[in-house]
Backbone as a ProteinNet text record, in pm:
[ID]
protein_1_A
[PRIMARY]
MREKRGMMPALALALALALAASASAAVMELGSVRMAVPEGWITQTQGPVSAALAPDQSRGVTVIVVPAQGQDAKSLAEAGARAVNGTNLRAEGEAWMFSFDQNGQKGSMLVRVDRDQAMVITLIGEGADVLDTALSVELR
[TERTIARY]
6067	6014	5949	6008.8	5954.5	5811.6	5784.9	5652.6	5549.1	5585.5	5493.3	5460.4	5559.8	5534	5436.8	5446.7	5357.3	5214.9	5200.5	5067	4994.8	5068.3	5005.2	4919	4968	4880.7	4756.9	4772.8	4658.6	4557.6	4607.6	4519.5	4447.9	4519.3	4459.3	4351	4378.3	4280.7	4155.3	4175	4061.7	3977.4	4041.8	3970.2	3892.9	3955	3888.7	3766	3778.5	3664.6	3552.6	3586.4	3484.7	3411.1	3484.2	3420.8	3334	3378.3	3298.8	3169.9	3177.9	3057.9	2958.8	3008.5	2916.8	2860.3	2930.8	2883.5	2775.3	2760	2664.6	2524.1	2502.5	2369.2	2332.9	2207.2	2158.4	2056.2	2067.9	1969.6	1841.6	1731.7	1603.2	1499.5	1404.7	1292.4	1175.2	1127.9	1016.8	911	800.3	696.6	750.7	736.4	780.4	922.5	995.8	1133.1	1231.6	1356.3	1470.3	1561	1613.8	1706.1	1803	1917.5	2017.6	1981.3	1942.2	1895.6	2005.7	2042.5	2145.8	2105.7	2203.6	2181.5	2110.3	2006.7	1933.1	1815.2	1804.8	1692.1	1564.5	1452.4	1320.3	1259.4	1198.9	1137.2	987.5	914.4	769.8	721.7	620.9	557.6	407.5	343.1	197.6	151.2	87.2	45.2	165.7	160.2	271.7	385.9	376.2	476.6	563	694.1	791.2	875.9	917.9	997.3	1107.3	1218.6	1329.2	1367.9	1360.7	1385.3	1491.2	1571.9	1668.5	1590.6	1650	1578.3	1519.6	1588.4	1536.2	1443.1	1418.9	1331.6	1372.8	1499.2	1549.1	1582.6	1595.5	1628.2	1577.3	1557.5	1508.3	1478.7	1421.3	1389.5	1251.4	1164.2	1036.7	1032	963.4	953.3	807.9	757.5	625.9	645.2	582.3	591.8	454.5	453.7	328.9	356.7	253.6	274.8	330.2	430.4	490.6	403.6	311.8	219.2	291.5	402.7	476.7	565.5	570.7	654.4	793.5	891.4	1027.4	1053.8	1166.9	1200.5	1209.6	1265.8	1280.8	1144.8	1051.7	917.8	846.9	856.3	792.2	856.1	989.6	1058.8	1024.5	1015.5	977.1	838.1	743.7	607.6	608.4	685.2	695	757.2	861.4	927.2	830.6	753.7	655.1	551.2	508	402.7	445.1	573.2	620.2	718.7	719.8	815.4	958.7	990.5	1123.8	1226.9	1350.9	1462	1574.5	1668.4	1791.1	1763.5	1676.5	1647.9	1774.9	1813.5	1939	1933.5	2014.2	2026.3	2113.7	2076.4	2153.6	2162.1	2259.2	2264.6	2146	2068	1948.4	1824.9	1841.9	1731.3	1739.6	1634.5	1631.7	1598.5	1662	1650.7	1626	1553.1	1535.9	1523.4	1543.6	1534.2	1402.7	1356.9	1234	1240.9	1153.2	1138.7	989.4	927.4	784.4	762.2	709.7	680.6	802	918.1	1040.4	1106.6	1042.7	1099.6	1176.8	1309.9	1392.7	1419.1	1423.9	1452.2	1477.6	1483.5	1504	1415.6	1386.8	1314.8	1397.6	1402.3	1473.1	1368	1362.2	1262.8	1335.5	1296.8	1357.4	1244.9	1259.8	1161.3	1228.7	1161	1212	1091.9	1094.6	985.9	848.6	841.7	720.1	662.2	747.9	708.9	793.6	728.7	800.2	825	947.5	982.9	1008.9	923.8	940.6	999.1	1125.2	1202.4	1224.4	1173.8	1189.1	1298.5	1393.5	1503.6	1473.2	1465.6	1435.7	1561.6	1603	1726.2	1846.1	1962.7	2085.6	2180.2	2276.2	2378.6	2404.3	2523.7	2562	2471.3	2427.4	2341.8	2207.8	2155.4	2028.1	2045.9	2148.9	2171.7	2204.2	2288.8	2323.6	2199.4	2112.1	1989.6	1901.4	1883.5	1799.4	1854.7	1985.2	2045.4	2043.3	2024.6	2022.9	1886.2	1781.7	1645.5	1633.8	1574.4	1545	1418.8	1354	1235.8	1275.2	1189.1	1214	1180.7
455.2	426	287.8	192.3	57.6	57.2	137.2	144.8	194.1	290.6	343.6	238.3	158	53.8	-50.1	-83.8	-181.1	-129.5	-0.1	58.7	57.9	66.7	76.7	-45.8	-170.3	-284	-285.7	-250.1	-247.7	-142	-25.8	80.5	38.2	-26.2	-73.4	-178.2	-268	-370.2	-305.8	-210.1	-141.6	-70.2	-5.6	64.1	-35.1	-146.8	-248.3	-305	-330.5	-381.9	-279.4	-153.4	-48.1	-37.1	-43.9	-35.5	-157	-273.8	-394.9	-387.8	-337.3	-326.3	-228.2	-115.6	-16.9	-63.4	-150.3	-198.3	-304.5	-363.3	-472	-422.9	-292.1	-237.2	-139.4	-144.6	-53.3	41	168.4	265.8	247.1	225.4	201.4	298.9	335.2	418.6	326.4	329.5	244.8	335	352.1	441	581	634.7	772	781.6	667.9	669.8	614.7	641	590	521.9	402.9	334.2	246.6	221.8	132.2	-10.2	-90.8	-226.5	-325.5	-414.1	-513.2	-600.8	-640.5	-725.8	-854.3	-890.2	-1012.7	-998.3	-883.4	-863.8	-839.9	-875.3	-861.4	-730.1	-653.5	-526.5	-528.9	-450.8	-441.6	-309.8	-251.3	-129.3	-148.9	-112.4	-117.1	3.5	99.2	222.3	296.3	335	410.8	322.8	190.7	97.6	43.2	52.1	-6	-104.8	-212.6	-314.9	-366.8	-401.8	-470	-586	-709	-828	-916.2	-978.8	-1077.2	-1191.7	-1261.6	-1369.7	-1474.7	-1503.9	-1601.9	-1538.3	-1408.3	-1329.5	-1332.1	-1362.5	-1364.7	-1224.8	-1130.8	-993.5	-900.2	-775.4	-679.4	-545.1	-457.5	-321.1	-287.6	-234.6	-182.1	-34.1	42.6	186.8	227.3	303.2	363.6	513.6	586.9	732.9	787.9	869.9	931.2	1077.2	1161.2	1300.8	1308.4	1391.1	1407.1	1492.3	1567	1651.4	1740.2	1797.2	1891.8	1829.4	1697.2	1631.4	1606	1601.5	1570.5	1420.4	1376.9	1234.3	1176.9	1253.3	1202.2	1176.4	1270.1	1253.4	1132	1116.7	1003.5	871.6	869.7	747.9	713.3	813.6	787.9	725	778.4	723.1	580.2	557.5	423.2	324.3	367.2	280.3	243.2	340.7	312.2	211.1	225.1	139.1	-7.1	-32.5	-170.9	-215	-140.7	-169.1	-170.7	-74.1	-62.7	-25	-57.8	-28.8	39	93.2	149.4	261.9	355.2	470.8	554.4	585.9	658.9	738.7	845.2	924.8	850	858.9	799.3	907.6	999.5	1117.3	1205.9	1243.1	1324	1237.6	1107.9	1015.3	962.3	892.1	827.6	681.2	595.8	451.9	384.4	273.4	190.5	44.7	-44.6	-188.4	-240.6	-353.3	-413.9	-565.1	-632.6	-777.6	-805.9	-834.4	-861.8	-1008.1	-1083.2	-1225.4	-1301.3	-1271.7	-1339.6	-1281.8	-1186.5	-1121.2	-998.2	-1006	-893.6	-802.1	-673.9	-577	-440.6	-343.4	-204.5	-116.8	1.9	101.5	228.3	288.5	413.1	513.5	629	730.3	855.7	902.1	1021.5	1111.7	1243.6	1338.4	1425.5	1439.1	1521.2	1584.5	1714.9	1787.6	1755.7	1752.4	1722.6	1584.5	1494.4	1355.4	1268.7	1179.7	1087.6	957.7	912	782	690.3	590	492.1	368.1	342.8	239.2	124	6.7	-110.8	-199.3	-234.2	-322.7	-459.4	-559.6	-695.1	-778.8	-845.9	-923.1	-832.7	-890.1	-815.5	-827.6	-738	-741.6	-604.4	-586.2	-457.3	-420.8	-520.8	-490.6	-432.6	-478.9	-426.6	-282.1	-256.8	-120.6	-25.7	-68	18.4	53.1	-44.7	-19.3	80	59.9	149	292.3	305.9	438.6	508.9	432.4	492.4	549	519	560.8	713.4	767.3	910.7	931	1043.9	1077.4	1107.6	1073.4	1105.8	1249.9
1804.5	1672.2	1667.9	1737.1	1738.7	1794.4	1897.3	1957.5	1856.8	1774.4	1674.6	1569.3	1527.7	1427.8	1481.3	1608.8	1669.8	1678.7	1688.1	1698.1	1564.4	1454.3	1323.2	1289.7	1308.6	1279.4	1369.5	1495.3	1586.5	1543.2	1501.4	1454.8	1326.8	1236.3	1111.8	1140.2	1234.5	1271.3	1332	1421.6	1483.3	1378.7	1283.2	1176.8	1089.8	1056.5	974.1	1045.4	1175.8	1252.3	1259.8	1278.9	1285	1152.2	1042.4	910.7	883.6	926.3	907.2	986.7	1109.1	1192.8	1132.2	1082	1025.7	892.6	821.4	692.2	707.6	827.1	844.4	879	881.7	908	796.5	755.7	651.3	712.2	681	730.3	649.9	722.8	659.1	713	629.4	671.1	697.8	821.8	864.6	926.3	859.1	910	927.3	1045.7	1071.8	1125.4	1127.6	1178.5	1076.4	1106	1029	1130	1095.6	1186	1108.3	1169.3	1110.5	1151	1052.8	1077.9	1039	1133.4	1100.7	982	906.4	789.6	830.4	755.7	780.6	875.7	942.5	1034.4	956	1015.6	955.8	1005.2	915.6	954.9	924.9	1004.2	985.2	1043.8	982.3	1033.4	1029.3	1139.9	1145.2	1226.9	1159.7	1227.4	1283.3	1410.5	1468.9	1519.8	1498.3	1550.3	1437.3	1457.2	1363.7	1441.9	1376.7	1444.4	1353.2	1415.8	1348.6	1439.4	1385.8	1466.7	1402.2	1488.1	1439.7	1375.2	1279	1210.5	1305.9	1416.4	1511.8	1615.7	1604.1	1690.6	1837.7	1864.6	2002	2053.2	1962.5	2001.4	1892.4	1933.1	1836.2	1899.4	1817.8	1858.9	1803.4	1889.3	1842.7	1878.1	1794.5	1815.1	1798.6	1892.7	1877.9	1888.8	1798.6	1797.8	1834.1	1938.8	1987	2021.2	2023.9	2064	2207	2227.4	2360.1	2451.4	2395.5	2471	2571.4	2527.4	2610.4	2716.3	2724.5	2824.7	2767.7	2856.6	2813.5	2827.3	2773.9	2773.4	2914.6	3007.7	3144.4	3208.2	3195.4	3253.9	3193.9	3062.7	2997	3038.9	3051.3	3093.8	3238.5	3324.1	3463.4	3469.4	3392.7	3389.5	3335.1	3229.1	3172.2	3268.9	3339.7	3436.7	3550	3595.8	3701	3651.5	3527.5	3472.1	3461.5	3438.4	3420.2	3528.9	3640.6	3748.8	3696.6	3612.8	3555.7	3660.3	3630.2	3721	3644.7	3719.1	3662.3	3562.6	3599.7	3514.4	3502.2	3377.9	3355.9	3226.3	3223.3	3100.9	3001.9	2876.3	2766.4	2659.7	2676.1	2590.2	2622.6	2521.6	2543.2	2569.4	2566.5	2590.8	2734.3	2776.3	2907	2887.5	2968.4	2950.7	3084.8	3081.8	3201.6	3159.4	3255.2	3231.5	3287.4	3233.4	3283.4	3269.5	3341.4	3333.2	3342.6	3229.9	3224.6	3189.4	3284.9	3262.6	3209.8	3265.5	3224.7	3101.2	3035.6	2917.2	2963.1	2955	2996.5	2879.2	2908.5	2804.1	2863.7	2776.3	2816.8	2731	2782.6	2704.7	2701.9	2585	2561.6	2515.5	2580.2	2545.2	2498.8	2380.7	2322	2271.6	2286	2235.1	2130.1	2015	1905.1	1835.7	1817.8	1749.6	1810.1	1942.5	2018.9	1987.4	1941.1	1920.7	2013.3	2085.4	2173.2	2097.4	2100.7	2045.5	2163.1	2181	2286.8	2219.6	2250.3	2181.6	2278.9	2244.5	2330.2	2274.6	2360.5	2324.1	2382.2	2297	2339.9	2322	2427.2	2422.8	2445.1	2431.7	2457.3	2338.9	2335.6	2232.8	2176.1	2125.2	2067.2	1950.6	1873.2	1758.2	1802.9	1914.5	1965.8	2010.4	2091.4	2141.1	2025.9	1933.8	1819.6	1737	1715	1639.3	1713.6	1843.5	1923.7	1924	1939.5	1943.9	1808.9	1701.3	1566.9	1529.2	1605.2	1569.4	1571.6	1465.1	1459.5	1377.2	1401.1	1322	1179	1085.7	943.7	917.8
[MASK]
++++++++++++++++++++++++++++++++++++++++++++++++++++++++++++++++++++++++++++++++++++++++++++++++++++++++++++++++++++++++++++++++++++++++++++

């Protein structure tokens, strides 16, 4: 019984932290996509490109939506990785992701296809908020 009592505060703390993390992002509609944007981040949409950036612009997520033209996420990610000398191509659920380093700017790209539309999601900088924002992107 003592072991169960010790677990309750830890479980309550974990639940409180999870709720706090989910409360710090608001789902926003930006152009043709919807994403959970961390509180205080700046958003912008221009044509097929939507962006969410940290206030200091040290990290963020950009999304471009283009016709997939019958290609799947893996094929598009492979082509993108080749174009920017990307590394570490890997599946991320139904999406494909790779890392890149362009002129000292490190980041990752996540490619997802939905309804014959390709979402090319660029992650700039590192952190759970960047990955969570990128993984939340979906077509409207």
